[in-house]
Amino acid sequence: MARSTRSTRTAPRKDGRSRTTVAPPPRATVPESRSRDISRLYPTKNDLAEETRVEVITLLNQRLAECIDLQTQCKQAHWNVKGPAFIGLHKLFDDVNEDVERYVDLIAERIVQLGGIAEGTVGAVEGRSTLPDYPLALSSGAEHVAALSDVLGAFGRAARIGIEEMNELKDAGSADLLTEVSRGVDKWLWFVEAHQQGS
Ligand SMILES: [Fe+2]
């Protein structure tokens, strides 16, 4: 489908001749209905009801997208922070990233354990994540602390919503997993936003 929407245009060259270039295809977002397709559920001896697993997988793929988004933002902060607090913040942001990467793995593997497909591509994340975008032009420590604490707070809220959803679906394992994630993100939010406090 994407190929049919590609357009061509003619670009002038230095030698006066023209060359045909092909515009990149527009990026398609992942339809939400895809995860609900029961035919994509792998058989498993896990005794959670099939309908429950379909719901849990859909909701966990939403949390997975947000967690991957959060991870990319931790690295963005780690790479680009500057200023007198550089070394402390550079290391702190990488420590946050390391734990968030672990949460990504926990959520993705829970999806697969329940017979689902972990949808962790950039395209899937782009179409799903509800987290705020990380501003690209930040440089000072204070700017990165403010931006990363914003996104940690937003993800913490999403994780808490996820715990409630898993409790409603009576999937104690997924609720426990998201509780671990939520507790960890709350800790890292404290570590990051403490830099804005006490002065
Ligand atoms: Fe690094």
PDB file of N, CA, C and O and ligand atoms in Angstrom, residues 75 78-79 90 94, ligand 1:
ATOM      1  N   LYS A  75      18.470   8.247  26.733  1.00  0.00           N
ATOM      2  CA  LYS A  75      19.733   8.316  25.993  1.00  0.00           C
ATOM      3  C   LYS A  75      19.934   9.702  25.382  1.00  0.00           C
ATOM      4  O   LYS A  75      21.053  10.214  25.338  1.00  0.00           O
ATOM      5  N   HIS A  78      21.279  11.688  28.120  1.00  0.00           N
ATOM      6  CA  HIS A  78      22.631  11.215  28.443  1.00  0.00           C
ATOM      7  C   HIS A  78      23.670  11.764  27.450  1.00  0.00           C
ATOM      8  O   HIS A  78      24.735  12.230  27.830  1.00  0.00           O
ATOM      9  N   TRP A  79      23.321  11.727  26.167  1.00  0.00           N
ATOM     10  CA  TRP A  79      24.283  12.155  25.146  1.00  0.00           C
ATOM     11  C   TRP A  79      24.477  13.667  25.113  1.00  0.00           C
ATOM     12  O   TRP A  79      25.570  14.138  24.856  1.00  0.00           O
ATOM     13  N   HIS A  90      25.258  13.073  33.267  1.00  0.00           N
ATOM     14  CA  HIS A  90      25.568  12.125  32.179  1.00  0.00           C
ATOM     15  C   HIS A  90      25.494  10.684  32.707  1.00  0.00           C
ATOM     16  O   HIS A  90      24.880   9.806  32.091  1.00  0.00           O
ATOM     17  N   ASP A  94      22.314   7.708  32.235  1.00  0.00           N
ATOM     18  CA  ASP A  94      22.613   6.360  31.725  1.00  0.00           C
ATOM     19  C   ASP A  94      22.142   5.283  32.708  1.00  0.00           C
ATOM     20  O   ASP A  94      21.712   4.202  32.287  1.00  0.00           O
TER      21      ASP A  94
HETATM   22 FE    FE B   1      27.227   6.542  26.941  1.00  0.00          FE
END
